[in-house]
Short mmCIF file of C-alpha atoms and ligand atoms in Angstrom, two decimals:
data_model
loop_
_atom_site.label_atom_id
_atom_site.label_comp_id
_atom_site.label_asym_id
_atom_site.label_seq_id
_atom_site.Cartn_x
_atom_site.Cartn_y
_atom_site.Cartn_z
CA MET A 288 -83.07 -3.50 -63.50
CA LYS A 289 -86.17 -2.80 -61.49
CA LYS A 290 -89.30 -2.68 -63.59
CA SER A 291 -92.02 -0.09 -63.27
CA ARG A 292 -95.05 0.78 -65.35
CA SER A 293 -94.03 4.42 -65.44
CA GLY A 294 -91.39 4.18 -68.18
CA GLY A 295 -88.75 4.78 -65.50
CA LYS A 296 -90.40 8.06 -64.49
CA ARG A 297 -91.37 9.24 -61.01
CA LYS A 298 -92.60 12.63 -59.80
CA SER A 299 -89.92 14.43 -57.83
CA ALA A 300 -90.67 17.81 -56.19
CA GLY A 301 -92.96 18.64 -59.13
CA LYS A 302 -90.29 17.62 -61.68
CA VAL A 303 -90.36 14.39 -63.61
CA PHE A 304 -87.50 12.13 -62.54
CA ASN A 305 -86.41 9.56 -65.13
CA LYS A 306 -84.00 6.95 -63.81
CA TYR A 307 -82.65 6.12 -67.30
CA LEU A 308 -81.54 9.72 -67.88
CA TYR A 309 -79.67 9.65 -64.57
CA TYR A 310 -78.26 6.16 -65.23
CA GLU A 311 -76.90 7.04 -68.67
CA ASN A 312 -75.18 10.14 -67.35
CA SER A 313 -73.67 8.45 -64.29
CA VAL A 314 -72.71 5.00 -65.50
CA GLN A 315 -72.28 4.86 -69.25
CA THR A 316 -69.46 5.91 -71.55
CA PRO A 317 -70.56 4.44 -74.91
CA GLU A 318 -67.78 6.14 -76.91
CA GLU A 319 -65.23 4.27 -74.78
CA HIS A 320 -66.90 0.91 -75.41
CA VAL A 321 -66.92 1.54 -79.16
CA LYS A 322 -63.23 2.46 -79.03
CA ILE A 323 -62.36 -0.57 -76.89
CA TYR A 324 -64.28 -3.03 -79.12
CA GLY A 325 -62.65 -1.54 -82.23
CA ASN A 326 -59.12 -1.62 -80.78
CA MET A 327 -59.45 -5.21 -79.56
CA PHE A 328 -60.88 -6.47 -82.83
CA ARG A 329 -58.22 -4.73 -84.93
CA GLU A 330 -55.46 -6.07 -82.68
CA ILE A 331 -56.78 -9.64 -82.81
CA ARG A 332 -58.13 -9.79 -86.39
CA LYS A 333 -56.18 -7.09 -88.26
CA ARG A 334 -59.32 -5.71 -89.86
CA GLU A 335 -62.07 -3.23 -89.05
CA PRO A 336 -65.12 -4.66 -87.19
CA MET A 337 -68.35 -3.67 -88.92
CA SER A 338 -71.20 -5.44 -87.12
CA MET A 339 -71.74 -5.36 -83.36
CA ARG A 340 -74.40 -6.88 -81.10
CA GLU A 341 -74.93 -5.12 -77.77
CA ASP A 342 -76.25 -7.69 -75.29
CA PHE A 343 -78.29 -6.53 -72.25
CA CYS A 344 -78.49 -3.27 -74.18
CA GLY A 345 -80.97 -1.36 -71.96
CA THR A 346 -81.23 2.07 -73.59
CA PHE A 347 -78.73 0.86 -76.27
CA LEU A 348 -76.34 3.81 -76.17
CA ILE A 349 -73.43 1.67 -77.42
CA SER A 350 -75.42 0.62 -80.51
CA CYS A 351 -76.16 4.28 -81.30
CA GLU A 352 -72.51 5.21 -80.85
CA TRP A 353 -71.41 2.27 -83.03
CA ALA A 354 -73.64 3.49 -85.87
CA LYS A 355 -72.20 7.01 -85.51
CA SER A 356 -68.61 5.75 -85.56
CA HIS A 357 -68.50 4.60 -89.21
CA PRO A 358 -70.86 5.09 -92.18
CA LYS A 359 -71.17 1.34 -92.76
CA ARG A 360 -71.24 -0.04 -89.26
CA THR A 361 -74.39 -1.88 -88.13
CA ALA A 362 -75.60 -2.64 -84.61
CA MET A 363 -78.17 -4.86 -82.97
CA GLY A 364 -79.21 -4.17 -79.39
CA MET A 365 -80.81 -6.99 -77.44
CA ASP A 366 -82.77 -6.77 -74.19
CA LEU A 367 -85.79 -8.44 -72.60
CA ASP A 368 -87.25 -5.31 -71.04
CA PRO A 369 -89.27 -2.95 -73.27
CA GLU A 370 -89.02 -0.08 -70.76
CA PRO A 371 -85.34 0.96 -71.25
CA VAL A 372 -85.63 0.16 -74.96
CA GLU A 373 -88.56 2.61 -75.28
CA TYR A 374 -86.51 5.25 -73.46
CA GLY A 375 -83.63 4.65 -75.90
CA LYS A 376 -85.96 5.03 -78.88
CA LYS A 377 -87.24 8.35 -77.57
CA ASN A 378 -83.81 9.69 -76.60
CA GLY A 379 -80.49 8.18 -77.78
CA MET A 380 -81.99 7.11 -81.12
CA LYS A 381 -83.15 10.70 -81.72
CA THR A 382 -79.52 11.86 -81.83
CA LEU A 383 -78.92 9.72 -84.94
CA THR A 384 -79.31 10.82 -88.55
CA ALA A 385 -81.85 8.96 -90.71
CA ALA A 386 -79.02 6.95 -92.32
CA GLN A 387 -77.56 6.00 -88.92
CA LYS A 388 -80.99 4.95 -87.58
CA LYS A 389 -81.32 2.46 -90.46
CA ARG A 390 -78.18 0.70 -89.22
CA VAL A 391 -79.47 0.18 -85.65
CA ASN A 392 -81.86 -2.67 -84.97
CA ILE A 393 -83.22 -3.24 -81.46
CA VAL A 394 -84.82 -6.56 -80.56
CA LEU A 395 -86.65 -7.68 -77.43
CA GLN A 396 -85.07 -11.08 -77.11
CA ASP A 397 -83.30 -13.32 -74.63
CA VAL A 398 -79.52 -13.32 -75.19
CA CYS A 399 -79.51 -17.06 -74.43
CA PHE A 400 -80.83 -17.87 -77.91
CA PRO A 401 -78.69 -17.46 -81.06
CA THR A 402 -79.58 -14.88 -83.68
CA LYS A 403 -79.78 -15.65 -87.41
CA GLN A 404 -77.67 -12.59 -88.10
CA LYS A 405 -73.97 -13.06 -87.32
CA PHE A 406 -71.66 -10.40 -85.86
CA ASP A 407 -68.00 -9.40 -85.75
CA VAL A 408 -68.33 -8.33 -82.12
CA ILE A 409 -70.76 -9.32 -79.39
CA GLY A 410 -70.35 -7.28 -76.22
CA ALA A 411 -71.93 -7.45 -72.77
CA GLY A 412 -71.15 -4.23 -70.91
CA ASN A 413 -71.35 -3.17 -67.28
CA PHE A 414 -71.07 -6.65 -65.75
CA SER A 415 -74.59 -7.56 -66.94
CA PHE A 416 -73.85 -11.25 -67.56
CA ASN A 417 -73.54 -11.64 -63.76
CA ILE A 418 -77.32 -12.00 -63.90
CA PHE A 419 -76.70 -15.67 -64.71
CA HIS A 420 -76.40 -17.46 -61.39
CA THR A 421 -75.44 -20.95 -62.50
CA ARG A 422 -72.74 -22.34 -64.76
CA ALA A 423 -75.46 -24.07 -66.82
CA GLN A 424 -77.19 -20.73 -67.52
CA LEU A 425 -73.91 -19.02 -68.35
CA LYS A 426 -72.98 -21.90 -70.64
CA LYS A 427 -76.26 -21.54 -72.55
CA TYR A 428 -75.49 -17.84 -73.05
CA PHE A 429 -71.89 -18.46 -74.19
CA LYS A 430 -73.00 -21.14 -76.66
CA ALA A 431 -75.66 -18.83 -78.09
CA ALA A 432 -73.12 -16.01 -78.41
CA TYR A 433 -70.63 -18.35 -80.11
CA ALA A 434 -73.29 -19.42 -82.62
CA SER A 435 -74.19 -15.76 -83.32
CA LEU A 436 -70.63 -14.69 -84.22
CA ASN A 437 -69.02 -14.53 -87.65
CA LYS A 438 -66.24 -17.07 -88.26
CA ASP A 439 -63.66 -14.56 -86.99
CA GLY A 440 -65.92 -12.90 -84.43
CA ILE A 441 -65.02 -11.98 -80.86
CA PHE A 442 -67.10 -12.03 -77.67
CA ASN A 443 -66.42 -9.34 -75.04
CA LEU A 444 -67.47 -9.54 -71.41
CA GLU A 445 -66.86 -6.58 -69.15
CA LEU A 446 -66.43 -7.58 -65.54
CA ALA A 447 -65.36 -6.13 -62.22
CA GLY A 448 -63.66 -7.68 -59.21
CA GLY A 449 -61.26 -7.31 -56.32
CA PRO A 450 -61.99 -6.94 -52.59
CA GLY A 451 -63.35 -3.45 -53.23
CA PHE A 452 -66.11 -4.89 -55.41
CA ILE A 453 -67.47 -7.36 -52.87
CA GLN A 454 -67.18 -5.54 -49.56
CA THR A 455 -70.24 -3.84 -48.12
CA ALA A 456 -69.76 -0.23 -49.14
CA LYS A 457 -71.49 2.82 -50.56
CA GLU A 458 -69.80 5.08 -53.06
CA GLN A 459 -71.19 8.40 -54.21
CA LYS A 460 -70.35 10.83 -56.97
CA SER A 461 -71.87 14.13 -58.00
CA TYR A 462 -72.39 15.22 -61.57
CA THR A 463 -73.70 18.37 -63.20
CA VAL A 464 -75.72 17.66 -66.31
CA LYS A 465 -77.61 20.18 -68.43
CA GLU A 466 -80.51 17.82 -69.20
CA ILE A 467 -80.98 17.15 -65.48
CA GLY A 468 -80.84 20.84 -64.67
CA GLY A 469 -78.16 20.89 -61.98
CA ARG A 470 -75.90 18.90 -59.71
CA TYR A 471 -77.22 15.50 -58.68
CA THR A 472 -75.71 12.57 -56.74
CA TYR A 473 -75.27 8.99 -57.88
CA TYR A 474 -74.88 6.24 -55.24
CA TRP A 475 -73.41 2.80 -55.90
CA ASP A 476 -74.45 0.63 -52.97
CA GLN A 477 -72.78 -2.74 -52.44
CA GLN A 478 -75.31 -4.17 -50.01
CA SER A 479 -74.20 -7.75 -49.44
CA PHE A 480 -71.92 -10.52 -50.62
CA ASP A 481 -72.07 -14.22 -49.75
CA PRO A 482 -68.74 -16.03 -50.26
CA ILE A 483 -70.47 -19.42 -50.16
CA ASN A 484 -72.21 -18.81 -53.50
CA ASN A 485 -70.53 -15.56 -54.66
CA HIS A 486 -73.89 -13.75 -54.83
CA GLY A 487 -73.93 -10.01 -54.26
CA ILE A 488 -76.74 -7.47 -54.07
CA PHE A 489 -75.90 -4.11 -55.60
CA ALA A 490 -78.15 -1.06 -55.94
CA ILE A 491 -78.14 2.37 -57.55
CA HIS A 492 -79.81 5.38 -55.91
CA PHE A 493 -79.97 9.00 -57.05
CA LYS A 494 -80.49 12.32 -55.28
CA THR A 495 -81.92 14.98 -57.59
CA PRO A 496 -80.63 18.59 -57.75
CA GLN A 497 -83.74 19.45 -55.67
CA GLY A 498 -82.52 17.11 -52.91
CA VAL A 499 -85.11 14.36 -53.45
CA MET A 500 -83.71 10.88 -52.82
CA HIS A 501 -84.77 8.04 -55.15
CA LYS A 502 -83.64 4.77 -53.62
CA ASN A 503 -83.22 1.44 -55.40
CA CYS A 504 -83.74 2.77 -58.91
CA PHE A 505 -81.78 -0.29 -60.07
CA VAL A 506 -81.15 -3.38 -57.98
CA TYR A 507 -78.89 -6.21 -59.16
CA ASP A 508 -78.75 -9.70 -57.72
CA TRP A 509 -75.50 -10.87 -59.29
CA ARG A 510 -73.24 -13.84 -59.11
CA VAL A 511 -69.71 -12.45 -59.18
CA TRP A 512 -67.89 -14.62 -61.73
CA SER A 513 -64.10 -14.87 -61.78
CA ILE A 514 -61.84 -14.51 -64.82
CA PRO A 515 -60.64 -18.15 -64.85
CA GLU A 516 -64.23 -19.41 -64.63
CA LEU A 517 -65.16 -17.34 -67.70
CA LYS A 518 -62.07 -18.32 -69.70
CA GLU A 519 -62.54 -22.02 -69.03
CA LEU A 520 -66.22 -21.90 -69.92
CA MET A 521 -65.52 -20.01 -73.15
CA LEU A 522 -63.08 -22.72 -74.25
CA GLU A 523 -65.62 -25.39 -73.29
CA CYS A 524 -68.21 -23.63 -75.49
CA GLY A 525 -65.97 -23.79 -78.57
CA PHE A 526 -63.95 -20.57 -78.49
CA LYS A 527 -60.45 -21.20 -79.87
CA ASP A 528 -58.74 -18.85 -77.46
CA THR A 529 -59.39 -16.24 -74.78
CA LYS A 530 -57.61 -13.01 -73.89
CA VAL A 531 -57.87 -10.71 -70.91
CA TYR A 532 -57.67 -6.94 -71.33
CA TRP A 533 -56.75 -5.16 -68.11
CA GLU A 534 -57.29 -1.48 -67.38
CA GLY A 535 -54.14 0.64 -67.14
CA SER A 536 -53.63 2.85 -64.09
CA ASP A 537 -52.05 6.25 -63.54
CA LYS A 538 -49.44 7.16 -60.89
CA ARG A 539 -52.17 7.48 -58.24
CA GLY A 540 -53.55 4.04 -59.08
CA ASN A 541 -56.70 5.36 -60.76
CA GLY A 542 -58.01 3.57 -63.86
CA THR A 543 -57.11 5.25 -67.17
CA GLY A 544 -59.97 3.80 -69.23
CA GLU A 545 -57.37 2.22 -71.57
CA TYR A 546 -57.28 -1.60 -71.71
CA HIS A 547 -54.30 -3.74 -72.73
CA HIS A 548 -53.93 -7.44 -73.33
CA THR A 549 -52.08 -9.06 -70.44
CA LYS A 550 -51.41 -12.50 -68.98
CA VAL A 551 -50.72 -11.13 -65.50
CA GLY A 552 -53.13 -8.88 -63.60
CA ASP A 553 -52.23 -6.69 -60.65
CA ASN A 554 -53.95 -7.52 -57.38
CA ALA A 555 -55.85 -4.23 -57.34
CA TYR A 556 -58.32 -3.35 -54.60
CA SER A 557 -60.98 -3.12 -57.28
CA TRP A 558 -60.55 -3.62 -60.99
CA ILE A 559 -62.41 -3.70 -64.30
CA ALA A 560 -61.35 -5.99 -67.13
CA PHE A 561 -62.62 -7.47 -70.39
CA VAL A 562 -62.52 -11.20 -71.01
CA VAL A 563 -62.55 -11.88 -74.73
CA GLY A 564 -63.56 -15.15 -76.38
CA ILE A 565 -62.00 -15.61 -79.83
CA LYS A 566 -63.94 -17.80 -82.28
C1 LIG B 750 -77.38 -3.52 -66.02
S1 LIG B 750 -78.58 -3.36 -67.32
C2 LIG B 750 -77.47 -2.97 -68.63
C3 LIG B 750 -77.62 -1.60 -69.17
C4 LIG B 750 -76.57 -1.18 -70.17
N1 LIG B 750 -76.35 -2.17 -71.19
C5 LIG B 750 -75.24 -0.83 -69.55
O1 LIG B 750 -74.21 -1.25 -70.05
O2 LIG B 750 -75.19 -0.09 -68.57
C6 LIG B 750 -79.01 -5.03 -67.62
C7 LIG B 750 -80.06 -5.26 -68.70
O3 LIG B 750 -80.06 -6.66 -69.02
C8 LIG B 750 -81.38 -7.02 -69.40
N2 LIG B 750 -81.48 -8.50 -69.35
C9 LIG B 750 -81.46 -9.29 -68.26
N3 LIG B 750 -81.50 -10.59 -68.63
C10 LIG B 750 -81.53 -10.62 -69.99
C11 LIG B 750 -81.57 -11.66 -70.96
N4 LIG B 750 -81.56 -12.96 -70.61
N5 LIG B 750 -81.59 -11.33 -72.28
C12 LIG B 750 -81.58 -10.02 -72.65
N6 LIG B 750 -81.54 -8.99 -71.77
C13 LIG B 750 -81.53 -9.29 -70.46
C14 LIG B 750 -82.26 -6.26 -68.42
O4 LIG B 750 -83.58 -6.11 -68.93
C15 LIG B 750 -81.50 -4.94 -68.31
O5 LIG B 750 -82.00 -3.96 -69.19
#
């Protein structure tokens, strides 16, 4: 994410524009992640997961949702950047009760180092682990995640792929959100992809309800990792097994938001999946 000293805020036609407010409303569905992590863990381990670490947590919406989902569940959010974390403390965290707040711990720390506390689930949402450009970096992260899991813990990586994810393209969607005060536009801009090293540049822009364009609010320089690369590396880092959860699709081919364990994926134009490392 692009850093600024403004706490993510810019002036926009006299109104304060905060990129994290727009990002959360356009990109994130924390209730779905909590449901997905719970379903996968129950299916694999036949018990309820209680502790969850949200890696690359940004404004840590999933951690807040995890704490809301069960009176004993605990969450740790981990990010290097204080800016989104501060936003989360002033916003998402405020929606929690005092008892829920006590079960959410946010740390400014590199995910490549193990934590003393161990977890049932460690999750990296929204393709964030693509920030690691080399196998050596990714291996350091996987080893640290392995060491930070309980004996029966699981490690979840959310990734995207397919030709539709690497072609140069711009997608836009409009949303109406009360907090934003009207209909705004979100742009997902796939700017480049180099097949020699699998690096892609992706950016997010927003147009406010007042028509002011804010370009490059978030810019990602990602290596687009493939499922077999991730599975092989997980096994190399000590995970006993791996599973792939693939998104279901409706009659029109649109994603349903439901993920099922499968050994065969369909060659979709663009897809989202979870690769799970089982300790
Ligand atoms: C794409 S944002 C993720 C936001 C949110 N978790 C989501 O799912 O949409 C990526 C975040 O990863 C953080 N980050 C990048 N490298 C990191 C590292 N090595 N350790 C911890 N956080 C890191 C960035 O500061 C940024 O907030």
